[in-house]
Coordinates of C-alpha atoms in Angstrom, one line a residue:
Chain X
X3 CA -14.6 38.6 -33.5
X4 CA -12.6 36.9 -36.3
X5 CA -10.8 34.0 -35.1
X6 CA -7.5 33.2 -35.5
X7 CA -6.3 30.7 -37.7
X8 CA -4.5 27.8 -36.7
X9 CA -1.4 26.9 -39.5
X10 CA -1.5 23.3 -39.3
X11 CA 0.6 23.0 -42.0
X12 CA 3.4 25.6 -40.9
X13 CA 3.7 24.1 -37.4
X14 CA 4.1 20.8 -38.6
X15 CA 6.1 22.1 -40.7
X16 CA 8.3 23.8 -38.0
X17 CA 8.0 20.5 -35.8
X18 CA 9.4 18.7 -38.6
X19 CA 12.1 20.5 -38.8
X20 CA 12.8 20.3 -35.3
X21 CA 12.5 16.5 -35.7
X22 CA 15.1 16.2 -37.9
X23 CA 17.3 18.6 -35.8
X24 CA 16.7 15.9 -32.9
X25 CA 17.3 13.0 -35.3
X26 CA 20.7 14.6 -36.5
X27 CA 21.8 14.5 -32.8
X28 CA 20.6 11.0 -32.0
X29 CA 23.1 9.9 -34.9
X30 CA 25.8 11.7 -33.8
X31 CA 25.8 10.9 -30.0
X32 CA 24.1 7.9 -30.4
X33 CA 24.9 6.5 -33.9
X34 CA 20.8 5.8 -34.1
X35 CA 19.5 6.8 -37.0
X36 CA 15.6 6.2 -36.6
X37 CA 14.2 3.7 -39.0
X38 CA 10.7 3.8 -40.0
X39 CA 8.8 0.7 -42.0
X40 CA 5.2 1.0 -43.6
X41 CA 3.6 -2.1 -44.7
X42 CA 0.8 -1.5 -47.3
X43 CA -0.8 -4.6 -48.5
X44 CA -2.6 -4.5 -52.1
X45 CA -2.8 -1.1 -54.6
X46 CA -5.3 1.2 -53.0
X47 CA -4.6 4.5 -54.9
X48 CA -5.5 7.0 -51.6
X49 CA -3.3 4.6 -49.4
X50 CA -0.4 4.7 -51.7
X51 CA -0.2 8.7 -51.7
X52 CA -0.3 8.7 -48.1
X53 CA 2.4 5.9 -48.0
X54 CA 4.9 7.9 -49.9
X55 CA 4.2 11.2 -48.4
X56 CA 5.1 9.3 -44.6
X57 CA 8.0 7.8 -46.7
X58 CA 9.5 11.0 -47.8
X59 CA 8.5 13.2 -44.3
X60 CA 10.8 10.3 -43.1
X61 CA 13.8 10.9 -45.1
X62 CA 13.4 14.4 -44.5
X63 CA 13.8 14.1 -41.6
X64 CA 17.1 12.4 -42.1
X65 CA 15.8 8.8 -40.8
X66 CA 15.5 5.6 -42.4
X67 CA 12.4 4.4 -44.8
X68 CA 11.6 0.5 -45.4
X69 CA 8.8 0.5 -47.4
X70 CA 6.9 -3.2 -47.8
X71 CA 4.3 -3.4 -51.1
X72 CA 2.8 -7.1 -50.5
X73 CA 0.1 -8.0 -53.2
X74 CA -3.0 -7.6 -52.5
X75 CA -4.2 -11.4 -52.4
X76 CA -1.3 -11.7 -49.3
X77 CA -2.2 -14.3 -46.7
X78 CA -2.6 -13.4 -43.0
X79 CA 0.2 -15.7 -41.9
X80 CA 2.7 -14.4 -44.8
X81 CA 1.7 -10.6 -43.2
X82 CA 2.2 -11.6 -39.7
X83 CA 6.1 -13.5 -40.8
X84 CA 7.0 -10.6 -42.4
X85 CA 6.0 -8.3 -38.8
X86 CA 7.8 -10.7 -37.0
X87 CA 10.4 -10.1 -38.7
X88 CA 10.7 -6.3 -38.8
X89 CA 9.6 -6.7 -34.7
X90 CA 12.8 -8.3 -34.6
X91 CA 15.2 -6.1 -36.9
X92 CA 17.2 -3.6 -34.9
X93 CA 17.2 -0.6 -37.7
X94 CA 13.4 -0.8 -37.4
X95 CA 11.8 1.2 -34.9
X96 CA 8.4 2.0 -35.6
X97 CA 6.1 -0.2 -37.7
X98 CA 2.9 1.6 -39.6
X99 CA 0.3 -1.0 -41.3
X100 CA -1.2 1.0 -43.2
X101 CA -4.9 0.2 -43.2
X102 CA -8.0 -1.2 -44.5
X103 CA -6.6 -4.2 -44.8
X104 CA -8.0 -7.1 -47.7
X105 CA -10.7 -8.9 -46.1
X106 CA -8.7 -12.2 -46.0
X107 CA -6.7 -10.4 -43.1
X108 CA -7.6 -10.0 -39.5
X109 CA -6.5 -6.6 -39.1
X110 CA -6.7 -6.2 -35.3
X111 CA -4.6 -9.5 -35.2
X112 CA -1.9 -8.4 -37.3
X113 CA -2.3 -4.4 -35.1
X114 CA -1.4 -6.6 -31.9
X115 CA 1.4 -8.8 -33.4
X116 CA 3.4 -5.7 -33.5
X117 CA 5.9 -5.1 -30.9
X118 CA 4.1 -2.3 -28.7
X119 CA 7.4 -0.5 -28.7
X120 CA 7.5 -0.2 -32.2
X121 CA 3.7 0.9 -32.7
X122 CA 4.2 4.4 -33.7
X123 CA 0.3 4.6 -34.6
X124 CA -0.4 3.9 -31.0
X125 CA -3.3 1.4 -31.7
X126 CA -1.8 -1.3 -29.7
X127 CA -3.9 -2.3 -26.4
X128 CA -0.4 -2.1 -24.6
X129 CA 0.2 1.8 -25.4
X130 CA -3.5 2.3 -24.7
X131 CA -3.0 1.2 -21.3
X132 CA -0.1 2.8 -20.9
X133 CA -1.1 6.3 -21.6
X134 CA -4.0 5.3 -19.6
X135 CA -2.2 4.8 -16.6
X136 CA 0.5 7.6 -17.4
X137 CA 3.5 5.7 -18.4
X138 CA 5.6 6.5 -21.3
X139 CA 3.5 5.4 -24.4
X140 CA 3.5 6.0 -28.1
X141 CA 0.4 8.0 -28.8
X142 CA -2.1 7.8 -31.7
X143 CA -1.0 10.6 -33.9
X144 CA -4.1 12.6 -35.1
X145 CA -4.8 13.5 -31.3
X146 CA -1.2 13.7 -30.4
X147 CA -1.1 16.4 -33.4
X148 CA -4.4 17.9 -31.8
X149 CA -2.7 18.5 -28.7
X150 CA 0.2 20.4 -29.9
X151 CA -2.2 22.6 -31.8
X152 CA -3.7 23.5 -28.6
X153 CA -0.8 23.8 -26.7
X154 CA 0.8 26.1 -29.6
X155 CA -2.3 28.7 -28.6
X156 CA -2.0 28.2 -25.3
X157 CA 1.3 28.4 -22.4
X158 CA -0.6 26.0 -20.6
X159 CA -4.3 23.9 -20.5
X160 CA -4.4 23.6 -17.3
X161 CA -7.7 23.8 -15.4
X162 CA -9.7 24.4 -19.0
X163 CA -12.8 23.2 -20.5
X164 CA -11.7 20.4 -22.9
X165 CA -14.9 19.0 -24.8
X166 CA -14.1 16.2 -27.0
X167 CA -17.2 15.2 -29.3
X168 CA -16.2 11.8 -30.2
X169 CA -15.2 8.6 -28.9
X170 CA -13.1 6.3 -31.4
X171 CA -9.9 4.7 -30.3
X172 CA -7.5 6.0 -32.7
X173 CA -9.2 9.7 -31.3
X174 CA -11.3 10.9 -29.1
X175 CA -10.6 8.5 -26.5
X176 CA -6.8 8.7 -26.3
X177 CA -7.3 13.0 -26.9
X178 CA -9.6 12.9 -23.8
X179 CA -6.2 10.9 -22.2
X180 CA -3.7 13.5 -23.4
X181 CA -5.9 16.4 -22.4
X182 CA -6.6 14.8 -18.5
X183 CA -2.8 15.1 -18.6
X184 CA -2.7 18.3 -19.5
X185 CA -4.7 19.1 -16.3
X186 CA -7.7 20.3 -18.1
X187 CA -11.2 19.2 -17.1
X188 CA -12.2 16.9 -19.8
X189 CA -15.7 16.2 -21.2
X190 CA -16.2 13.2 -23.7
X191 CA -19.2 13.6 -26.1
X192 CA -20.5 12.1 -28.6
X193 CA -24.5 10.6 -30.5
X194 CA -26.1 9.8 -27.1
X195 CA -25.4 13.2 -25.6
X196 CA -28.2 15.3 -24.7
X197 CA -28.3 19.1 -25.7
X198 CA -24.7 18.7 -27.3
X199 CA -24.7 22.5 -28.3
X200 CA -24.9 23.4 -24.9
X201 CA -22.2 20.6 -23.8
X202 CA -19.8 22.4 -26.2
X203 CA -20.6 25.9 -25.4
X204 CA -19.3 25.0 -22.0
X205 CA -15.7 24.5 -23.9
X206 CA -12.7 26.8 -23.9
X207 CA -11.1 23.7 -25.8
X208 CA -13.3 22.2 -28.3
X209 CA -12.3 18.8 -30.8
X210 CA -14.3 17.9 -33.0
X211 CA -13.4 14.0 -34.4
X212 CA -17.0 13.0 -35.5
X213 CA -17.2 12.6 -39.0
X214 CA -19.9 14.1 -39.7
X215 CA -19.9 17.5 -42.4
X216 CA -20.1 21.2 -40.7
X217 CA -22.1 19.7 -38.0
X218 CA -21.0 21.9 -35.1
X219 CA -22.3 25.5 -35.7
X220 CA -20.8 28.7 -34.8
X221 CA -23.6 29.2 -31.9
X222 CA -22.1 25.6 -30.2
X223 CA -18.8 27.5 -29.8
X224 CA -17.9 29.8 -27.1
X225 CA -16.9 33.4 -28.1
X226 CA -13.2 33.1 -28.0
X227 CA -12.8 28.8 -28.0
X228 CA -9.9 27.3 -29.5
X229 CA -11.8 25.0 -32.2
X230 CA -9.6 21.9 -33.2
X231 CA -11.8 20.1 -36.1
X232 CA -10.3 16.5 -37.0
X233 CA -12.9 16.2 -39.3
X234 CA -12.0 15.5 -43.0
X235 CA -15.4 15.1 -45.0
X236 CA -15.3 15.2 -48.7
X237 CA -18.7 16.9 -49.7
X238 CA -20.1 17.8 -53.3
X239 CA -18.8 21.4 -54.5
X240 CA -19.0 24.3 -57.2
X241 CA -19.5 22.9 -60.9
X242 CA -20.0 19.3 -60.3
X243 CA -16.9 19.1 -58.4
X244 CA -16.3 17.5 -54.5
X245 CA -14.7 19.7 -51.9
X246 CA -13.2 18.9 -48.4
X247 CA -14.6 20.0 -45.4
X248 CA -14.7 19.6 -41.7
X249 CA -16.9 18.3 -38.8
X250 CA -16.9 22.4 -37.6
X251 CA -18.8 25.1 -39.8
X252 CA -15.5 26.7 -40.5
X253 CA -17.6 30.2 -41.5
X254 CA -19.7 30.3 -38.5
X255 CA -16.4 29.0 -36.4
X256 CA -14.4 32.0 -37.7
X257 CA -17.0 34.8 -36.3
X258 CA -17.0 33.0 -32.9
X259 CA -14.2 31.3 -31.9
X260 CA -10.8 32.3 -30.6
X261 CA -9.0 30.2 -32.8
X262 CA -9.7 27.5 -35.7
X263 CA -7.9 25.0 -37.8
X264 CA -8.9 24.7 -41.5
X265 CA -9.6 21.7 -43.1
X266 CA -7.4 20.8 -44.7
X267 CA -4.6 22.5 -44.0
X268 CA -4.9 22.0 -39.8
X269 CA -5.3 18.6 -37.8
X270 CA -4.1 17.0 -41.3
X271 CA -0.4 18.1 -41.6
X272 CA 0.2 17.3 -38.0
X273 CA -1.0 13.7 -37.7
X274 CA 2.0 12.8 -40.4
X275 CA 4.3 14.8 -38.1
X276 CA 3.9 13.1 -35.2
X277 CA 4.2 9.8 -37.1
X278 CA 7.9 11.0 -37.7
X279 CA 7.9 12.0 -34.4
X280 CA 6.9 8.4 -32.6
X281 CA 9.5 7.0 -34.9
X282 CA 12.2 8.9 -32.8
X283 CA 10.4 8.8 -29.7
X284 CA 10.7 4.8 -30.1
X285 CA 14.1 4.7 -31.4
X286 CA 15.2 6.9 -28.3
X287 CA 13.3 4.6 -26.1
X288 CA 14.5 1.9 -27.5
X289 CA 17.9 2.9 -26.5
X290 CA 17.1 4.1 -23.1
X291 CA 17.5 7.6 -23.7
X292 CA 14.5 9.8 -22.2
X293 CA 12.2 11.6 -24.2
X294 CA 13.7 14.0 -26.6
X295 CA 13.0 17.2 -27.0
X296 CA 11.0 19.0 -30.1
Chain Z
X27 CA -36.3 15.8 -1.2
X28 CA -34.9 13.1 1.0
X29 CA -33.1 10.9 -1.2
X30 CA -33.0 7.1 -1.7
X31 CA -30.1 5.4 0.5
X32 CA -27.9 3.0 -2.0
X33 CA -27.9 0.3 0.1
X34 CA -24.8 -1.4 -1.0
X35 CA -24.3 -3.9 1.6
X36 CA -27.8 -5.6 0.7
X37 CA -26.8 -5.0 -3.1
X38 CA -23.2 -6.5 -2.4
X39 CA -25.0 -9.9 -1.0
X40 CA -27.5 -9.9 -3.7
X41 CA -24.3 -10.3 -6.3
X42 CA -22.3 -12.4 -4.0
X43 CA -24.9 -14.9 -4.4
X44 CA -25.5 -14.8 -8.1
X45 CA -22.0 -15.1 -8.5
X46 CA -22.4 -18.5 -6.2
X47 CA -25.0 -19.7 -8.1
X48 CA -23.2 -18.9 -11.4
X49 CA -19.8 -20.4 -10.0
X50 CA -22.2 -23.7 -8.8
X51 CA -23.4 -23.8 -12.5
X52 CA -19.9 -23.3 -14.1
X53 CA -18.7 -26.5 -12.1
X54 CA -21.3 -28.8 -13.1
X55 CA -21.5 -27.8 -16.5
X56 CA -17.9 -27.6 -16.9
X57 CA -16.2 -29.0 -14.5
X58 CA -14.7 -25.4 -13.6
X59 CA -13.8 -24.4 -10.1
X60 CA -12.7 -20.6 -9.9
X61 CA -9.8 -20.2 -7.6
X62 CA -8.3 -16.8 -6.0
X63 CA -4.6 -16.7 -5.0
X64 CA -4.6 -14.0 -2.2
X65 CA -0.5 -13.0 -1.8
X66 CA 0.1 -10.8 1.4
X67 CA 3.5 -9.8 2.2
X68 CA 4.0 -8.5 6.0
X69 CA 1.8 -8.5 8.9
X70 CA -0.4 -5.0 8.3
X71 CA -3.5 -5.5 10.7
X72 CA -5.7 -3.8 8.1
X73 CA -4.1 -5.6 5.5
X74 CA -4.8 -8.8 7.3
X75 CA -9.0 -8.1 7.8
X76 CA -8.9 -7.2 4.6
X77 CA -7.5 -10.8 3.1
X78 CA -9.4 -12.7 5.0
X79 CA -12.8 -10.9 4.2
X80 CA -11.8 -11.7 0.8
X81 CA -11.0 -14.9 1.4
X82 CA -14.3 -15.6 3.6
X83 CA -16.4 -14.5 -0.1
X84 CA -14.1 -16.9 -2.3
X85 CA -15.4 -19.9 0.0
X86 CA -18.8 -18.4 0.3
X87 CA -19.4 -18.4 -3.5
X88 CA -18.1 -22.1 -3.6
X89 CA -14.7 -20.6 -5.3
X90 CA -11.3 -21.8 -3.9
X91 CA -9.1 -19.7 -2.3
X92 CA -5.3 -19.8 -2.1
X93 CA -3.9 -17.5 0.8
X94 CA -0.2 -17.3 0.8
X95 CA 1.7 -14.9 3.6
X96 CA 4.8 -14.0 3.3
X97 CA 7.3 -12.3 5.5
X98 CA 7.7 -8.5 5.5
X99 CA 11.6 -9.5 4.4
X100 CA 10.9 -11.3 1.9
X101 CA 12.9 -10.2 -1.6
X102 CA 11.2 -9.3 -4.4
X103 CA 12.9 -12.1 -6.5
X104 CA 11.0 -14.4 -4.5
X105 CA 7.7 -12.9 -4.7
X106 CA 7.9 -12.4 -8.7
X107 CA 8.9 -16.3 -8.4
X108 CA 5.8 -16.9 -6.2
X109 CA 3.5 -14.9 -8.9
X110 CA 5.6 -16.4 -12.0
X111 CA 4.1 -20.1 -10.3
X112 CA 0.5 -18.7 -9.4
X113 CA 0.6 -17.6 -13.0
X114 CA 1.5 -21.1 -14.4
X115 CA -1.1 -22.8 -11.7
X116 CA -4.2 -24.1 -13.6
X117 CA -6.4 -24.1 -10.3
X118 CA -5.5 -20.7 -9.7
X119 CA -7.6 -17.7 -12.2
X120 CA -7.3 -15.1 -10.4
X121 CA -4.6 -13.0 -8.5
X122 CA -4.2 -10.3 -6.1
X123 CA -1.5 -8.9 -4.1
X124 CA -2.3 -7.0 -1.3
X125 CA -0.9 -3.2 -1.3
X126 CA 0.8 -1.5 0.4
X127 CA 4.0 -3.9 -0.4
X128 CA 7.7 -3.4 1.8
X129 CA 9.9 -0.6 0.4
X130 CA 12.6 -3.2 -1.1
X131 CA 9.4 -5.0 -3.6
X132 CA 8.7 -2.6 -6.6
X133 CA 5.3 -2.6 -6.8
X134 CA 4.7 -1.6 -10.5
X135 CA 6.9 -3.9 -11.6
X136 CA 4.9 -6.8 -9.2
X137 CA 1.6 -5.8 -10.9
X138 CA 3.1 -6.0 -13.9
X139 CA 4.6 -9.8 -13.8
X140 CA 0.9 -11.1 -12.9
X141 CA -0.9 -12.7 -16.0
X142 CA -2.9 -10.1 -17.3
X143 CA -6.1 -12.5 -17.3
X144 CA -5.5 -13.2 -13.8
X145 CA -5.2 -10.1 -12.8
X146 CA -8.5 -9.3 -10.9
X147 CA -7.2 -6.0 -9.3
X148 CA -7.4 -4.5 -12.5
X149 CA -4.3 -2.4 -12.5
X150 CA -2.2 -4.2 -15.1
X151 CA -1.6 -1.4 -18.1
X152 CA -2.7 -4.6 -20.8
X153 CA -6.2 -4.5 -18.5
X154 CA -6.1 -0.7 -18.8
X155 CA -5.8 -0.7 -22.6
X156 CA -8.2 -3.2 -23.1
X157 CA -11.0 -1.4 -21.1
X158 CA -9.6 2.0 -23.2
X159 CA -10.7 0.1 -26.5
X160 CA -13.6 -1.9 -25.6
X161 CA -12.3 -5.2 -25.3
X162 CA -13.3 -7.7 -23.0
X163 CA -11.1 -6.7 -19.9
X164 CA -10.5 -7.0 -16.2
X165 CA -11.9 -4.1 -14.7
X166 CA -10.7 -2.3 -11.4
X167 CA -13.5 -3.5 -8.9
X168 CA -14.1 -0.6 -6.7
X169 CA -15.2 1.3 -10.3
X170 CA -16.9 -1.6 -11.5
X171 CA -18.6 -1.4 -8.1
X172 CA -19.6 2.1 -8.5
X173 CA -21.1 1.4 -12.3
X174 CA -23.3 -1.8 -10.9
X175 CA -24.7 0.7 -8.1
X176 CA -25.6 3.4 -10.6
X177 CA -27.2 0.7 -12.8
X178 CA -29.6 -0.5 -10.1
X179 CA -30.8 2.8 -9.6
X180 CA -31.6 3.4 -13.8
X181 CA -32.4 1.2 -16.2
X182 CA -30.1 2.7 -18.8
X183 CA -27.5 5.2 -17.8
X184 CA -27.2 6.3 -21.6
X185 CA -27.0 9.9 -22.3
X186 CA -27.1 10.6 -18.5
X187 CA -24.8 13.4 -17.9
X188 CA -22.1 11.5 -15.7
X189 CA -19.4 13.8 -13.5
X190 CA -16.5 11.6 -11.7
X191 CA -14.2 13.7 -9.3
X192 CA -10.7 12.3 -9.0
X193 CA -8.9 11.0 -12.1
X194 CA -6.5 7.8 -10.3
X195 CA -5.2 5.1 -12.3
X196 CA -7.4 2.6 -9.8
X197 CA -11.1 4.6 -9.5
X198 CA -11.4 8.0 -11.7
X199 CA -9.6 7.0 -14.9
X200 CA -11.5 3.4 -15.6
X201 CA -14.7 4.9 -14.1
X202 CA -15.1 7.0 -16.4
X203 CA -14.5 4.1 -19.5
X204 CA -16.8 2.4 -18.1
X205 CA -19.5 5.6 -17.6
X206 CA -18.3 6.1 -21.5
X207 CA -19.2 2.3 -22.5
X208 CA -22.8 2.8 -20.9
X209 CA -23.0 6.2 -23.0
X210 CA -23.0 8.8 -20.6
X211 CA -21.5 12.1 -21.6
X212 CA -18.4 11.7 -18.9
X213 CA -16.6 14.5 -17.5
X214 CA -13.5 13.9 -15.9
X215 CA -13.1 16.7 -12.4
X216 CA -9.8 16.8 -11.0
X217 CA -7.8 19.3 -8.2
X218 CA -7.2 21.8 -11.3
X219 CA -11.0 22.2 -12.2
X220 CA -12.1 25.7 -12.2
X221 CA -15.7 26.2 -10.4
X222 CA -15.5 22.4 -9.5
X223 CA -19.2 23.3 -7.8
X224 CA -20.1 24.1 -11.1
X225 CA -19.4 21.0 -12.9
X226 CA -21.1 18.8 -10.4
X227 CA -24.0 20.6 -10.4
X228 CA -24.3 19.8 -14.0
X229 CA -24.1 15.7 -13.3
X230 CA -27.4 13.2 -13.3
X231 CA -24.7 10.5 -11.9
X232 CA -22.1 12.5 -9.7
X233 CA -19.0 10.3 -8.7
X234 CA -16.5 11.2 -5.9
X235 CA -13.7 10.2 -5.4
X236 CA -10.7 12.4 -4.0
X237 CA -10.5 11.2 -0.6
X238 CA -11.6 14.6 1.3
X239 CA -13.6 14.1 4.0
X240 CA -17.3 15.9 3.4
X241 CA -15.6 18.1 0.2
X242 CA -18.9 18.0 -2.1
X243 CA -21.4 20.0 -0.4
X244 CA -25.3 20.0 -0.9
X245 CA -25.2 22.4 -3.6
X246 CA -22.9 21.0 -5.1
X247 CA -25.7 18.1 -6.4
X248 CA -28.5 18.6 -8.8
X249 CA -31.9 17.9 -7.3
X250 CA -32.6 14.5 -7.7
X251 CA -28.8 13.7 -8.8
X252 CA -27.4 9.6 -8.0
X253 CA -24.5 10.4 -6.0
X254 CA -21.9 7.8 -5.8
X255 CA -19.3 8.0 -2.8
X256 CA -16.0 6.1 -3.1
X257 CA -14.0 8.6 -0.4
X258 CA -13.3 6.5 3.3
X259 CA -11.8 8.3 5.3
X260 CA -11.1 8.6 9.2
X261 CA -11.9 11.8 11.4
X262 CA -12.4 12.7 14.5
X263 CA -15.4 11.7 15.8
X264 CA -17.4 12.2 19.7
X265 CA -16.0 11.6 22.4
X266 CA -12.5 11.2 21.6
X267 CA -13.5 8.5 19.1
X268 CA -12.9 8.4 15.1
X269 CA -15.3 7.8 12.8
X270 CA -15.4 7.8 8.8
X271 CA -17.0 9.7 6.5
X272 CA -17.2 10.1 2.6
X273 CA -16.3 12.7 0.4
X274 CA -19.7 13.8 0.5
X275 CA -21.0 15.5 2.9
X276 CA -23.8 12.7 3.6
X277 CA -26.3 14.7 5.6
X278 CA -26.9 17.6 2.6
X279 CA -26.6 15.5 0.4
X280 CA -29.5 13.5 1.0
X281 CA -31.6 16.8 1.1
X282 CA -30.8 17.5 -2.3
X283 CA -29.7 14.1 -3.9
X284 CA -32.6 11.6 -5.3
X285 CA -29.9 8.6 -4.5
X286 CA -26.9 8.4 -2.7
X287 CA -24.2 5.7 -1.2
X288 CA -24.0 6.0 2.8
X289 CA -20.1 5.7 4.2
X290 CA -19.6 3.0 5.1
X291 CA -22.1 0.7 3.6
X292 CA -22.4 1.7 0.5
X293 CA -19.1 1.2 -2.4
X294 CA -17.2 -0.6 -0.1
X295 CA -19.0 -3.7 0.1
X296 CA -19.3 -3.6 -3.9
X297 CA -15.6 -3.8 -3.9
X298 CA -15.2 -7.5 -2.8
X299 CA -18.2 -8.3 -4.4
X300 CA -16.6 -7.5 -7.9
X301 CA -13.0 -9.1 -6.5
X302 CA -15.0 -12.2 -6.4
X303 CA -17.4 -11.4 -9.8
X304 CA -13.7 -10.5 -11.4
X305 CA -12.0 -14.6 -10.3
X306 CA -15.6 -16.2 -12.0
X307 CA -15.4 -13.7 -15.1
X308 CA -11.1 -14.8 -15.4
X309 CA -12.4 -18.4 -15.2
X310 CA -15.2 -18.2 -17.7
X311 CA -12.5 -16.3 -20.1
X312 CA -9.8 -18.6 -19.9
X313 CA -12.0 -21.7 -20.5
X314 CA -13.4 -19.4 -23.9
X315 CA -16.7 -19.3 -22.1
X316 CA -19.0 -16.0 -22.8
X317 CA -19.4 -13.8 -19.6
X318 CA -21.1 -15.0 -17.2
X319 CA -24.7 -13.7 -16.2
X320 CA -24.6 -13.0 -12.8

């Protein structure tokens, strides 16, 4: 069997255009036009580049960008006036910190002082509880992004084998969420598992959100498994060089499984999408208006 | 194999007086007395054993209780007003309102107005996302229960393959964060699970909760399997009589099981028991104490 590979990149791609197809509606029915504001405190070169690529998915998208560079030696309490402050500013709707933070800086603190309707990560205790009891919520975006995948391979998930190898906040835990709503049967692994191959052998959905380099093997996947790999692991390449890789051995994965995202190129593209997404989905809630439709 | 009986009643009285002694210590070492408002709306007969079997445990740990009835007209502005004044009342650390309320109260939106670190039921989303990120939290009791009964039977529940059948906002969903925070490798089994049989069969700690009288069957359990039984429910019994019976069928069950809860006698009494473990853990927090050793 070679599997079939799963376009991150065109899908988001698709999604965002369907975004901003949405968002152009919003402002003409609604005169909303979603506003998005990313704080990024001190000069971290990877955190810049991912700054301005949300920025301008944003404005692609036809919504509104408020970027906020605060020097790095910032204090905690100027941080948390200036998220007051966009908490409280009606073109805002969704508020991204982007993180690590500088060590002077509590970060889960300052994650809580935002207004849980403008979270659009989805880290705030208040959307964890509320996607935990199945109210509207904004979602964490990588597995929000995972679950589209899925469900872009599949009419429907309900009554499958989900197997989640991971248990972090930001995703395994709120995937494992998402999935139970999606009616499957969900199974959440992860380092004290015994026999963890034959855990995800049992998995016609299998996510991988470890960390850890080409750890799961082509025999852990069942012949025809969709295979989402979260995993971004940069590990030393050809010629003295570094290469990316996930937490799935994408070569083994391809003789076996059904279906398999690439790293990069999969999970990746989607987790930005569904930032932009959450940005409309709070600016539509914030109006009242249900959830709309991508 | 005949298995072990669970005896929860005995392991219910056991807590209830560690949680006196630790309630005895909190007073004279702090001057702390841990108070339960109990808010009852309506005459329900069950309703009414019920309150007062929770009240009868506050006074038996040497914890106040605060019993308020209300009318089965009353509005539901005057019960959030009631719950807006427990909140505010410093003798008062825990709350619970009794369920089923009268069809002109929303109750979601009762729930919801109670102080999140009063709330000892659990159920409010804030509790719910705290649990989902491993913060210190008010956890549903009749899970909590079910997690203190597993834990007497093994030392350590990590890595244990854990199975919980029913996926409710008020058992299934925070049993299995809790199953996850002792690292077990959860699976969540729901009405859409294919080969349901099959999955249990796979648990060390099997958990049911669906509310189907008898539904899991002998083989159903693993050999030697702890089997956990949160159903109640009422069927005909002899001679024109009811009787209740768990979601497991008890009698196969201990052929095959190497533990197992009886019905009733076995989560049920855990239930108060936490109720009570929940008012001294809301007293300890909001005095800044550590949890309390009980």
């Amino acid at each position: 069997m070679t599997a079939k590979i799963i376009d991150g990149k065109a899908i988001a791609q698709e999604l965002r255009g369907n975004i901003a197809k949405a968002a152009a509606e919003l402002a003409k029915d609604h005169g909303i036009v979603p506003g998005l504001a990313v704080v990024l405190v001190g000069a971290d070169p990877a955190s810049e580049v991912y700054v301005r690529s949300k920025s301008k998915a944003v404005t692609d998208a036809g919504m509104k960008s408020f970027d906020h560079k605060l020097p790095a030696d910032t204090s905690q309490d100027d941080l948390l006036a200036l998220i007051k402050q966009l908490n409280e500013d009606k073109n805002v709707h969704g508020i991204l910190v982007q993180l690590p933070l500088p060590s002077q800086i509590d970060s889960t603190l300052v994650l809580n002082s935002i207004d849980p309707n403008k979270d659009v990560d989805g880290f705030h205790p208040v959307n964890a509880g509320r996607l935990a009891t199945g109210q509207r919520a904004l979602v964490p975006c990588t597995p929000f992004g995972c679950v589209i995948l899925a469900k872009k391979m599949h009419s429907s998930l309900s009554g499958m084998n989900a197997v989640v190898i991971g248990r972090s906040n930001i995703v395994g835990k709120p995937l494992a969420q998402l999935l139970l709503a999606e009616n499957c049967t969900v199974t959440v692994a992860h380092s004290k598992t015994k026999d963890l191959p034959g855990v995800c052998r049992e998995a016609d959905l299998l996510f991988a959100a470890v960390g850890r380099p080409e750890m799961v093997k082509g025999d852990w996947i069942k012949p025809g498994a969709t295979v989402i790999d979260v995993g971004i692991n940069r590990v030393p390449g050809e010629a003295g060089k570094t290469k990316l890789v996930g937490d799935v051995d994408y070569k083994e994965a391809l003789a076996v499984a059904g279906a398999v995202t690439p790293v990069p190129g999969g999970v990746g593209p989607m987790t930005i999408a569904c930032v932009i997404l959450n940005t409309l989905r709070a600016a539509c809630a914030s109006a009242g208006l249900p959830e709309p439709k991508v």
